[in-house]
Amino acid sequence: MQTVIRSILGGLALGTLALGVGLATLLAVGWLGFGGNPWFVVAGACLTVTIIGVVSGMAMGGAIRGLSRELEHGDGSRLVSGPRWLRSVLRALNEYQVRHQQGEAAWRTREQDLEIRARVADDGRMQSEAVLEVMDDAVIVCNTLLEIISSNQAAGRLLGFDPATAEGHPIAEIVKDHTLRRIITETLEAGVDVEPRRGELMLGDCSNMGGNACEVVSACAVDRQGRASAVVTVLHDLSREREISQMKSEFVSKASHELRTPLSSMRAYVEMLVDGEARDEDTRQEFYRIIQSETDRLARLVDNMLNISRIEAGIIEVDRDVVDMHDLADRAVQTLEPHAREKSITLHTEIAPVGTMVCGDSDMLQQVIVNLLSNGIKYTPEGGRVTVQVDADTLTRSVHVAVADTGLGIAPHDAEHVFEKFFRVENYKRVAKGTGLGLNLCRHIIETVHQGQIGLESTLGMGSRFWFSVPMGQLPARVAA
Ligand code: ADP
């Protein structure tokens, strides 16, 4: 713009200069006509041209500077109030300036609008990425060239690729599974007018059931023109759900089997009593005793099942307090002393003099020691020995409790399973009655409720040593006071 003005004003200056030259020539011709000295004529003409040039140059320079200032900083309104001889040019320039300013303002608004849109789109993209990342289901989005444009960590885990580097790569390169690739390709070919494709597929090693069963849903994303712009595929891993439902049905079948055993026994003895098969009082008393013991077993079984499921569901009430494991060990020994005596088993305690306090639920911890001690007595032949040890481990700041017996011991392949629900060593089922839930409950109480550890060392035929450790207790203020 300024260049244009400068060239217009430059032209005007040249015009003025030419006018000056014309005037000077006229003057010279007039002078010569009157017989003057030609050198005076030349000098007079030069002087006239110079004076006119300097004066018009100064005037033009001032006008140019004023115009430039107005164009750069003003709103153009003062342009029309310039020198009279420039007014028509200046008016045109003023209109041009106004149009230019309006165009510039519109352009700025559009630029800001675009910036805002870009920011909103960026936020939207980040939100979508965050949603994808928190999803447990695997998600893969491909463009119409079947290149990956987005995928989440779950997809990476399930299909074995790195989502951070997968973008832009063809799915044929990233996804090894043929069936999944076929589903995605067919979804794109089918286009937008069909229902999402649904199916199930087995990913990974299908031969030994080591693969992952997945539910697949694949559909086309539509652009503004209603055409397919991408293929979105979601994979839902069914393995965990199937595992849980299998565990549930196993639990139900094992629980009903365990419940049926004492119930059948009770029913048989009750029937015998009803039918008058127990003819003498001693036999009747024996039947009553068996029914009572089966009822106790049934009650124990139901209690254990309830406690385990409450702990697993996280709804068990825990009554935490500072507990001295020394006291709990003594009390457990006292409780089980009569049973041990019946089998001529000697009970011992080896208890550290100090540092045996823990913070926990006294009843639950008591139950663990009683379970371990009762197992020690049950699976130790007559004349054996069971020892309860309580140690303070200052290094790990935990209290270590062990119940060691000189009993049957457990083979390594059985030892792996003793803490599982309903597990019982096959050969020992005749040795003692049990529920197969006692050790599982102990593990839940120690690991889940008290954040401790539980374990077993055993040699077949040489005895077992069951142990657990729980963190040392901090004395709460009210106890310390
Ligand atoms: P149970 O009520 O059957 O004793 P537990 O869960 O307490 O259930 O124990 C599971 C199984 O572990 C027992 O049935 C038994 O076979 C084995 N077991 C537990 N303690 C001992 C032990 N001290 N010596 C040998 N075997 C044991």
Short mmCIF file of C-alpha atoms and ligand atoms in Angstrom, two decimals:
data_model
loop_
_atom_site.label_atom_id
_atom_site.label_comp_id
_atom_site.label_asym_id
_atom_site.label_seq_id
_atom_site.Cartn_x
_atom_site.Cartn_y
_atom_site.Cartn_z
CA MET A 1 0.00 0.00 0.00
CA GLN A 2 2.69 2.42 1.06
CA THR A 3 4.72 1.57 -2.04
CA VAL A 4 1.72 2.45 -4.19
CA ILE A 5 1.30 5.80 -2.44
CA ARG A 6 4.99 6.46 -2.69
CA SER A 7 4.99 5.75 -6.46
CA ILE A 8 1.92 7.99 -6.99
CA LEU A 9 3.52 10.84 -5.07
CA GLY A 10 6.86 10.18 -6.85
CA GLY A 11 5.00 10.53 -10.19
CA LEU A 12 3.49 13.80 -9.03
CA ALA A 13 6.96 15.05 -8.03
CA LEU A 14 8.34 14.13 -11.45
CA GLY A 15 5.38 15.94 -13.10
CA THR A 16 6.14 19.03 -11.05
CA LEU A 17 9.79 18.74 -12.03
CA ALA A 18 8.81 18.51 -15.75
CA LEU A 19 6.60 21.57 -15.28
CA GLY A 20 9.58 23.39 -13.78
CA VAL A 21 11.78 22.36 -16.76
CA GLY A 22 9.05 23.60 -19.20
CA LEU A 23 8.82 26.95 -17.40
CA ALA A 24 12.59 27.31 -17.41
CA THR A 25 12.73 26.55 -21.19
CA LEU A 26 10.01 29.14 -21.83
CA LEU A 27 11.95 31.64 -19.80
CA ALA A 28 15.14 30.85 -21.75
CA VAL A 29 13.44 31.16 -25.15
CA GLY A 30 11.88 34.52 -24.06
CA TRP A 31 15.25 35.74 -22.82
CA LEU A 32 17.04 34.69 -26.05
CA GLY A 33 14.25 36.32 -28.09
CA PHE A 34 15.23 39.52 -26.37
CA GLY A 35 18.93 39.02 -27.21
CA GLY A 36 20.22 38.13 -23.71
CA ASN A 37 23.44 36.36 -22.82
CA PRO A 38 22.97 32.57 -23.38
CA TRP A 39 25.06 31.69 -20.25
CA PHE A 40 22.76 33.80 -18.11
CA VAL A 41 19.78 32.01 -19.70
CA VAL A 42 21.22 28.54 -18.84
CA ALA A 43 22.12 29.60 -15.30
CA GLY A 44 18.63 31.17 -14.80
CA ALA A 45 16.92 28.02 -16.10
CA CYS A 46 19.03 25.75 -13.82
CA LEU A 47 18.30 27.92 -10.80
CA THR A 48 14.54 27.91 -11.54
CA VAL A 49 14.49 24.12 -11.96
CA THR A 50 16.46 23.60 -8.73
CA ILE A 51 14.24 25.93 -6.69
CA ILE A 52 11.01 24.34 -8.02
CA GLY A 53 12.48 20.82 -7.53
CA VAL A 54 13.58 21.49 -3.91
CA VAL A 55 10.29 23.16 -2.95
CA SER A 56 8.09 20.47 -4.55
CA GLY A 57 10.37 17.67 -3.17
CA MET A 58 9.99 19.07 0.38
CA ALA A 59 6.25 19.38 -0.06
CA MET A 60 5.99 15.84 -1.43
CA GLY A 61 8.26 14.42 1.32
CA GLY A 62 6.05 15.99 4.01
CA ALA A 63 2.95 14.63 2.34
CA ILE A 64 4.46 11.14 2.05
CA ARG A 65 5.53 11.09 5.71
CA GLY A 66 2.05 12.23 6.81
CA LEU A 67 0.40 9.63 4.63
CA SER A 68 2.66 6.86 5.85
CA ARG A 69 2.00 7.77 9.49
CA GLU A 70 -1.72 7.82 8.88
CA LEU A 71 -1.66 4.50 7.06
CA GLU A 72 0.47 2.83 9.70
CA HIS A 73 -1.13 4.14 12.88
CA GLY A 74 -4.31 6.08 12.02
CA ASP A 75 -7.76 4.96 10.92
CA GLY A 76 -7.47 6.75 7.53
CA SER A 77 -10.03 9.48 8.36
CA ARG A 78 -7.45 12.28 8.05
CA LEU A 79 -6.33 11.20 4.60
CA VAL A 80 -9.16 13.07 2.92
CA SER A 81 -8.18 16.30 4.68
CA GLY A 82 -4.78 16.41 2.89
CA PRO A 83 -3.76 18.96 0.23
CA ARG A 84 -6.63 19.84 -2.10
CA TRP A 85 -4.82 18.72 -5.26
CA LEU A 86 -4.37 15.20 -3.69
CA ARG A 87 -7.93 14.79 -2.31
CA SER A 88 -9.38 12.46 -4.99
CA VAL A 89 -6.35 10.15 -4.78
CA LEU A 90 -6.49 10.27 -1.00
CA ARG A 91 -10.20 9.45 -0.96
CA ALA A 92 -9.57 6.36 -3.06
CA LEU A 93 -6.69 5.46 -0.79
CA ASN A 94 -8.91 5.98 2.25
CA GLU A 95 -11.54 3.59 0.90
CA TYR A 96 -8.85 1.08 0.10
CA GLN A 97 -7.46 1.49 3.63
CA VAL A 98 -10.87 0.97 5.25
CA ARG A 99 -11.51 -2.16 3.16
CA HIS A 100 -8.07 -3.45 4.05
CA GLN A 101 -8.64 -2.88 7.77
CA GLN A 102 -12.01 -4.63 7.63
CA GLY A 103 -10.48 -7.57 5.78
CA GLU A 104 -7.69 -7.76 8.31
CA ALA A 105 -10.15 -7.72 11.25
CA ALA A 106 -12.23 -10.48 9.63
CA TRP A 107 -9.07 -12.49 9.02
CA ARG A 108 -8.00 -12.07 12.68
CA THR A 109 -11.43 -13.21 13.90
CA ARG A 110 -11.25 -16.23 11.63
CA GLU A 111 -7.75 -17.03 12.85
CA GLN A 112 -8.92 -16.84 16.50
CA ASP A 113 -11.91 -19.00 15.64
CA LEU A 114 -9.66 -21.58 14.04
CA GLU A 115 -7.34 -21.49 17.05
CA ILE A 116 -10.27 -22.10 19.43
CA ARG A 117 -11.55 -24.94 17.24
CA ALA A 118 -8.10 -26.51 17.13
CA ARG A 119 -7.86 -26.26 20.93
CA VAL A 120 -11.33 -27.80 21.40
CA ALA A 121 -10.46 -30.59 18.94
CA ASP A 122 -7.18 -31.17 20.80
CA ASP A 123 -9.01 -31.37 24.16
CA GLY A 124 -11.53 -33.77 22.63
CA ARG A 125 -8.76 -35.96 21.27
CA MET A 126 -7.02 -36.04 24.67
CA GLN A 127 -10.30 -36.92 26.41
CA SER A 128 -10.94 -39.74 23.94
CA GLU A 129 -7.41 -41.04 24.52
CA ALA A 130 -7.94 -40.92 28.30
CA VAL A 131 -11.22 -42.84 27.93
CA LEU A 132 -9.49 -45.45 25.77
CA GLU A 133 -6.70 -45.85 28.31
CA VAL A 134 -8.98 -46.46 31.30
CA MET A 135 -11.00 -49.03 29.39
CA ASP A 136 -10.40 -52.68 30.26
CA ASP A 137 -11.54 -53.67 26.79
CA ALA A 138 -9.09 -53.59 23.90
CA VAL A 139 -9.85 -50.94 21.26
CA ILE A 140 -8.29 -50.61 17.79
CA VAL A 141 -9.26 -47.87 15.33
CA CYS A 142 -8.14 -48.20 11.68
CA ASN A 143 -8.52 -45.77 8.80
CA THR A 144 -9.94 -46.79 5.42
CA LEU A 145 -6.46 -47.87 4.31
CA LEU A 146 -6.53 -50.32 7.24
CA GLU A 147 -3.75 -48.51 9.07
CA ILE A 148 -3.94 -48.18 12.84
CA ILE A 149 -4.85 -44.63 13.86
CA SER A 150 -5.52 -45.32 17.52
CA SER A 151 -5.29 -48.20 20.00
CA ASN A 152 -5.16 -48.56 23.77
CA GLN A 153 -2.91 -50.36 26.27
CA ALA A 154 -5.49 -53.13 26.73
CA ALA A 155 -5.25 -53.85 22.99
CA GLY A 156 -1.46 -53.90 23.25
CA ARG A 157 -1.59 -56.37 26.16
CA LEU A 158 -4.16 -58.64 24.52
CA LEU A 159 -2.64 -58.66 21.03
CA GLY A 160 1.01 -58.29 22.01
CA PHE A 161 2.04 -54.96 20.46
CA ASP A 162 3.15 -51.54 21.65
CA PRO A 163 0.30 -49.01 21.12
CA ALA A 164 2.80 -46.12 21.35
CA THR A 165 4.52 -47.17 18.11
CA ALA A 166 1.61 -48.86 16.30
CA GLU A 167 0.04 -45.67 14.93
CA GLY A 168 0.33 -45.38 11.15
CA HIS A 169 1.23 -49.04 10.65
CA PRO A 170 -1.01 -51.39 8.61
CA ILE A 171 -2.98 -53.80 10.81
CA ALA A 172 -1.52 -56.66 8.79
CA GLU A 173 1.85 -55.70 10.32
CA ILE A 174 0.64 -55.26 13.92
CA VAL A 175 -2.21 -57.74 14.41
CA LYS A 176 -1.05 -61.33 14.02
CA ASP A 177 -4.48 -62.93 14.36
CA HIS A 178 -5.96 -63.70 10.91
CA THR A 179 -9.55 -63.92 12.12
CA LEU A 180 -9.43 -60.49 13.72
CA ARG A 181 -7.86 -58.97 10.60
CA ARG A 182 -10.57 -60.59 8.49
CA ILE A 183 -13.32 -59.20 10.75
CA ILE A 184 -11.88 -55.67 10.46
CA THR A 185 -11.49 -55.92 6.68
CA GLU A 186 -15.02 -57.29 6.23
CA THR A 187 -16.43 -54.52 8.44
CA LEU A 188 -14.82 -51.90 6.20
CA GLU A 189 -16.04 -53.64 3.04
CA ALA A 190 -19.58 -53.92 4.41
CA GLY A 191 -19.63 -50.14 4.94
CA VAL A 192 -21.82 -48.03 7.16
CA ASP A 193 -25.28 -49.35 6.34
CA VAL A 194 -24.94 -52.61 8.24
CA GLU A 195 -25.18 -53.53 11.92
CA PRO A 196 -21.88 -53.79 13.82
CA ARG A 197 -20.24 -57.17 13.34
CA ARG A 198 -20.16 -59.32 16.49
CA GLY A 199 -18.34 -62.54 17.12
CA GLU A 200 -16.13 -64.55 19.38
CA LEU A 201 -12.58 -65.48 18.73
CA MET A 202 -9.78 -67.29 20.47
CA LEU A 203 -6.53 -65.35 20.59
CA GLY A 204 -3.16 -66.98 21.22
CA ASP A 205 -2.50 -70.65 21.80
CA CYS A 206 -5.82 -72.44 21.29
CA SER A 207 -4.37 -75.96 21.33
CA ASN A 208 -4.00 -76.30 25.10
CA MET A 209 -6.70 -73.79 26.12
CA GLY A 210 -3.92 -71.32 26.91
CA GLY A 211 -5.47 -68.65 24.64
CA ASN A 212 -7.85 -65.82 25.45
CA ALA A 213 -11.49 -66.14 24.52
CA CYS A 214 -12.68 -62.73 23.30
CA GLU A 215 -15.92 -61.15 22.25
CA VAL A 216 -15.38 -58.85 19.22
CA VAL A 217 -17.55 -55.95 18.07
CA SER A 218 -16.48 -54.07 14.94
CA ALA A 219 -18.22 -51.15 13.23
CA CYS A 220 -17.51 -48.33 10.77
CA ALA A 221 -17.26 -44.73 11.95
CA VAL A 222 -19.10 -42.28 9.67
CA ASP A 223 -17.83 -38.89 8.42
CA ARG A 224 -19.95 -35.75 7.67
CA GLN A 225 -20.77 -37.02 4.21
CA GLY A 226 -22.06 -40.29 5.64
CA ARG A 227 -19.12 -42.31 4.34
CA ALA A 228 -17.01 -44.78 6.33
CA SER A 229 -14.02 -42.92 7.73
CA ALA A 230 -12.63 -45.55 10.12
CA VAL A 231 -13.23 -49.01 11.55
CA VAL A 232 -13.58 -49.22 15.34
CA THR A 233 -13.00 -52.66 16.85
CA VAL A 234 -13.54 -53.52 20.54
CA LEU A 235 -12.36 -56.80 22.07
CA HIS A 236 -13.74 -57.93 25.40
CA ASP A 237 -11.61 -60.57 27.14
CA LEU A 238 -13.88 -63.35 28.36
CA SER A 239 -11.18 -65.52 29.99
CA ARG A 240 -11.36 -63.92 33.44
CA GLU A 241 -15.17 -64.05 33.51
CA ARG A 242 -15.10 -67.70 32.46
CA GLU A 243 -12.44 -68.46 35.07
CA ILE A 244 -14.56 -66.80 37.78
CA SER A 245 -17.73 -68.60 36.75
CA GLN A 246 -15.80 -71.88 36.64
CA MET A 247 -14.40 -71.17 40.14
CA LYS A 248 -17.91 -70.41 41.37
CA SER A 249 -19.38 -73.63 40.00
CA GLU A 250 -16.42 -75.61 41.39
CA PHE A 251 -16.97 -73.97 44.78
CA VAL A 252 -20.67 -74.79 44.72
CA SER A 253 -20.06 -78.40 43.76
CA LYS A 254 -17.30 -78.86 46.38
CA ALA A 255 -19.33 -77.08 49.07
CA SER A 256 -22.43 -79.15 48.39
CA HIS A 257 -20.33 -82.31 48.41
CA GLU A 258 -18.80 -81.36 51.79
CA LEU A 259 -22.22 -80.41 53.18
CA ARG A 260 -23.81 -83.61 51.94
CA THR A 261 -21.28 -85.87 53.74
CA PRO A 262 -22.18 -84.89 57.34
CA LEU A 263 -25.84 -84.51 56.40
CA SER A 264 -26.00 -88.06 54.98
CA SER A 265 -24.27 -89.40 58.04
CA MET A 266 -26.68 -87.57 60.37
CA ARG A 267 -29.69 -88.75 58.38
CA ALA A 268 -28.48 -92.38 58.50
CA TYR A 269 -28.06 -92.31 62.29
CA VAL A 270 -31.37 -90.54 62.86
CA GLU A 271 -33.13 -93.13 60.66
CA MET A 272 -31.54 -95.94 62.62
CA LEU A 273 -32.72 -94.34 65.86
CA VAL A 274 -36.24 -93.84 64.45
CA ASP A 275 -36.37 -97.42 63.17
CA GLY A 276 -35.32 -98.65 66.65
CA GLU A 277 -32.14 -100.20 65.33
CA ALA A 278 -30.18 -98.96 68.34
CA ARG A 279 -31.49 -101.44 70.82
CA ASP A 280 -29.44 -100.64 73.91
CA GLU A 281 -28.70 -97.37 75.61
CA ASP A 282 -24.94 -97.50 74.88
CA THR A 283 -25.57 -97.78 71.12
CA ARG A 284 -28.09 -94.94 71.25
CA GLN A 285 -25.57 -92.79 73.14
CA GLU A 286 -22.95 -93.63 70.52
CA PHE A 287 -25.38 -92.57 67.73
CA TYR A 288 -26.19 -89.32 69.56
CA ARG A 289 -22.48 -88.59 69.90
CA ILE A 290 -21.90 -89.18 66.17
CA ILE A 291 -24.87 -86.97 65.24
CA GLN A 292 -23.56 -84.25 67.56
CA SER A 293 -20.07 -84.39 66.06
CA GLU A 294 -21.48 -84.28 62.51
CA THR A 295 -23.65 -81.31 63.48
CA ASP A 296 -20.53 -79.56 64.84
CA ARG A 297 -18.68 -80.32 61.63
CA LEU A 298 -21.56 -78.98 59.59
CA ALA A 299 -21.67 -75.80 61.66
CA ARG A 300 -17.87 -75.41 61.33
CA LEU A 301 -18.10 -75.87 57.60
CA VAL A 302 -20.84 -73.26 57.22
CA ASP A 303 -18.99 -70.84 59.54
CA ASN A 304 -15.75 -71.24 57.59
CA MET A 305 -17.51 -70.78 54.26
CA LEU A 306 -19.24 -67.65 55.49
CA ASN A 307 -16.06 -66.18 56.97
CA ILE A 308 -14.03 -66.87 53.84
CA SER A 309 -16.63 -65.34 51.54
CA ARG A 310 -16.97 -62.30 53.84
CA ILE A 311 -13.20 -61.75 53.78
CA GLU A 312 -13.12 -62.25 49.99
CA ALA A 313 -15.96 -59.78 49.57
CA GLY A 314 -14.22 -57.33 51.93
CA ILE A 315 -17.22 -57.09 54.24
CA ILE A 316 -15.86 -58.85 57.32
CA GLU A 317 -15.90 -56.76 60.48
CA VAL A 318 -12.37 -56.49 61.86
CA ASP A 319 -12.02 -55.58 65.52
CA ARG A 320 -8.45 -54.30 65.61
CA ASP A 321 -6.60 -53.88 68.85
CA VAL A 322 -3.17 -54.47 70.29
CA VAL A 323 -2.86 -58.19 70.78
CA ASP A 324 -0.15 -60.13 72.55
CA MET A 325 0.55 -63.29 70.51
CA HIS A 326 2.08 -64.76 73.68
CA ASP A 327 -1.39 -64.75 75.33
CA LEU A 328 -3.09 -66.15 72.21
CA ALA A 329 -0.59 -69.03 72.00
CA ASP A 330 -1.05 -69.88 75.70
CA ARG A 331 -4.83 -69.80 75.35
CA ALA A 332 -4.80 -72.04 72.25
CA VAL A 333 -2.60 -74.58 74.04
CA GLN A 334 -4.95 -74.61 77.04
CA THR A 335 -8.00 -75.11 74.78
CA LEU A 336 -6.50 -78.04 72.90
CA GLU A 337 -4.64 -79.67 75.79
CA PRO A 338 -7.48 -82.22 76.43
CA HIS A 339 -7.44 -83.35 72.75
CA ALA A 340 -3.66 -83.69 72.82
CA ARG A 341 -3.85 -85.68 76.06
CA GLU A 342 -6.34 -88.11 74.49
CA LYS A 343 -3.65 -88.98 71.92
CA SER A 344 -0.77 -88.77 74.40
CA ILE A 345 0.66 -85.90 72.40
CA THR A 346 2.77 -83.41 74.33
CA LEU A 347 2.24 -79.72 73.69
CA HIS A 348 5.11 -77.24 74.11
CA THR A 349 5.44 -73.53 73.84
CA GLU A 350 8.62 -71.58 73.00
CA ILE A 351 7.78 -67.94 73.38
CA ALA A 352 10.01 -64.88 73.15
CA PRO A 353 9.85 -62.84 76.38
CA VAL A 354 9.19 -59.47 74.66
CA GLY A 355 8.13 -57.93 71.36
CA THR A 356 5.19 -60.24 70.69
CA MET A 357 2.55 -57.54 70.36
CA VAL A 358 0.73 -57.10 67.07
CA CYS A 359 -2.14 -54.92 65.97
CA GLY A 360 -4.96 -57.17 64.82
CA ASP A 361 -8.24 -58.91 65.44
CA SER A 362 -7.72 -61.03 68.54
CA ASP A 363 -10.48 -63.59 67.75
CA MET A 364 -9.32 -64.12 64.19
CA LEU A 365 -5.66 -64.52 65.15
CA GLN A 366 -6.72 -66.89 67.93
CA GLN A 367 -8.66 -68.93 65.35
CA VAL A 368 -5.54 -69.23 63.16
CA ILE A 369 -3.39 -70.58 66.01
CA VAL A 370 -6.18 -72.97 67.11
CA ASN A 371 -6.62 -74.26 63.52
CA LEU A 372 -2.89 -74.89 63.08
CA LEU A 373 -2.54 -76.48 66.53
CA SER A 374 -5.63 -78.65 66.03
CA ASN A 375 -4.27 -79.84 62.64
CA GLY A 376 -0.92 -80.60 64.29
CA ILE A 377 -2.69 -82.80 66.87
CA LYS A 378 -5.01 -84.39 64.25
CA TYR A 379 -2.23 -85.39 61.86
CA THR A 380 0.34 -86.49 64.47
CA PRO A 381 0.23 -90.10 65.60
CA GLU A 382 -0.04 -90.96 69.30
CA GLY A 383 2.94 -90.14 71.44
CA GLY A 384 4.05 -87.30 69.17
CA ARG A 385 4.86 -83.73 70.00
CA VAL A 386 3.51 -80.38 68.86
CA THR A 387 5.32 -77.10 69.60
CA VAL A 388 4.01 -73.56 69.36
CA GLN A 389 6.75 -70.96 68.85
CA VAL A 390 6.33 -67.18 69.05
CA ASP A 391 9.28 -65.01 67.98
CA ALA A 392 9.81 -61.31 67.55
CA ASP A 393 11.68 -60.46 64.35
CA THR A 394 12.99 -56.97 64.96
CA LEU A 395 14.62 -56.84 61.52
CA THR A 396 11.35 -57.16 59.61
CA ARG A 397 9.36 -55.69 62.54
CA SER A 398 7.02 -58.68 62.60
CA VAL A 399 5.93 -61.36 65.02
CA HIS A 400 6.56 -64.87 63.78
CA VAL A 401 4.37 -67.76 64.98
CA ALA A 402 5.02 -71.41 64.07
CA VAL A 403 3.27 -74.68 64.91
CA ALA A 404 5.62 -77.62 64.41
CA ASP A 405 4.57 -81.28 64.76
CA THR A 406 6.29 -84.62 64.54
CA GLY A 407 3.39 -86.04 62.51
CA LEU A 408 2.66 -87.43 59.07
CA GLY A 409 4.17 -84.59 57.08
CA ILE A 410 2.96 -83.57 53.65
CA ALA A 411 4.40 -84.54 50.24
CA PRO A 412 5.59 -81.56 48.12
CA HIS A 413 2.86 -82.04 45.47
CA ASP A 414 0.18 -81.84 48.20
CA ALA A 415 1.95 -79.04 50.09
CA GLU A 416 1.38 -76.78 47.07
CA HIS A 417 -2.39 -77.10 47.51
CA VAL A 418 -3.01 -77.25 51.27
CA PHE A 419 -4.09 -73.60 51.45
CA GLU A 420 -6.69 -74.03 48.68
CA LYS A 421 -10.40 -74.31 49.42
CA PHE A 422 -11.62 -77.86 50.17
CA PHE A 423 -8.20 -79.40 49.62
CA ARG A 424 -7.53 -82.46 51.77
CA VAL A 425 -4.66 -84.91 51.40
CA GLU A 426 -6.38 -87.98 50.00
CA ASN A 427 -4.63 -90.51 52.26
CA TYR A 428 -5.35 -88.52 55.43
CA LYS A 429 -9.13 -88.40 54.96
CA ARG A 430 -9.38 -91.57 57.04
CA VAL A 431 -6.93 -90.25 59.65
CA ALA A 432 -9.13 -87.33 60.70
CA LYS A 433 -12.34 -85.62 59.77
CA GLY A 434 -12.11 -82.14 58.37
CA THR A 435 -13.64 -79.53 56.12
CA GLY A 436 -10.66 -78.64 53.93
CA LEU A 437 -11.42 -75.00 54.63
CA GLY A 438 -9.43 -74.38 57.84
CA LEU A 439 -6.10 -73.52 56.19
CA ASN A 440 -7.78 -71.44 53.47
CA LEU A 441 -9.47 -69.39 56.17
CA CYS A 442 -6.10 -69.04 57.99
CA ARG A 443 -4.51 -67.70 54.79
CA HIS A 444 -7.29 -65.18 54.29
CA ILE A 445 -7.07 -64.00 57.91
CA ILE A 446 -3.29 -63.58 57.78
CA GLU A 447 -2.77 -62.26 54.25
CA THR A 448 -5.93 -60.30 53.55
CA VAL A 449 -6.96 -59.06 56.98
CA HIS A 450 -3.52 -58.63 58.62
CA GLN A 451 -1.24 -58.10 55.58
CA GLY A 452 1.00 -60.87 56.87
CA GLN A 453 2.47 -64.00 55.39
CA ILE A 454 1.71 -67.68 55.88
CA GLY A 455 3.63 -70.76 54.79
CA LEU A 456 4.57 -74.37 55.35
CA GLU A 457 7.71 -76.47 55.57
CA SER A 458 7.11 -80.20 55.61
CA THR A 459 8.78 -83.52 54.95
CA LEU A 460 6.64 -86.55 54.30
CA GLY A 461 6.77 -88.84 57.34
CA MET A 462 8.82 -86.37 59.38
CA GLY A 463 6.27 -83.77 60.43
CA SER A 464 5.22 -80.29 59.36
CA ARG A 465 5.92 -76.75 60.42
CA PHE A 466 3.14 -74.27 59.60
CA TRP A 467 4.12 -70.64 60.20
CA PHE A 468 2.75 -67.15 59.83
CA SER A 469 4.02 -63.66 60.51
CA VAL A 470 2.15 -60.42 61.08
CA PRO A 471 3.53 -56.88 61.42
CA MET A 472 4.36 -55.77 64.96
CA GLY A 473 1.66 -53.63 66.52
CA GLN A 474 1.86 -49.90 67.15
CA LEU A 475 0.38 -49.14 70.51
CA PRO A 476 -2.57 -46.83 69.92
CA ALA A 477 -2.56 -43.70 72.07
CA ARG A 478 -5.32 -44.90 74.39
CA VAL A 479 -3.40 -48.12 75.20
CA ALA A 480 -0.05 -46.38 75.60
CA ALA A 481 -1.48 -43.80 77.96
P1 ADP B 1 -9.12 -79.93 57.52
O1 ADP B 1 -10.35 -79.45 58.17
O2 ADP B 1 -9.35 -81.02 56.54
O3 ADP B 1 -8.00 -80.19 58.44
P2 ADP B 1 -7.46 -77.82 56.62
O4 ADP B 1 -7.69 -76.80 55.59
O5 ADP B 1 -7.13 -77.38 57.97
O6 ADP B 1 -8.71 -78.73 56.55
O7 ADP B 1 -6.29 -78.72 56.08
C1 ADP B 1 -6.28 -79.16 54.75
C2 ADP B 1 -5.56 -80.46 54.62
O8 ADP B 1 -4.15 -80.28 54.83
C3 ADP B 1 -5.95 -81.44 55.66
O9 ADP B 1 -7.12 -82.16 55.29
C4 ADP B 1 -4.76 -82.35 55.69
O10 ADP B 1 -4.83 -83.29 54.65
C5 ADP B 1 -3.61 -81.43 55.43
N1 ADP B 1 -2.96 -80.97 56.70
C6 ADP B 1 -3.23 -79.87 57.40
N2 ADP B 1 -2.41 -79.79 58.49
C7 ADP B 1 -1.62 -80.84 58.46
C8 ADP B 1 -0.56 -81.32 59.29
N3 ADP B 1 -0.16 -80.67 60.38
N4 ADP B 1 0.04 -82.47 58.96
C9 ADP B 1 -0.33 -83.14 57.84
N5 ADP B 1 -1.32 -82.76 57.01
C10 ADP B 1 -1.96 -81.62 57.32
#
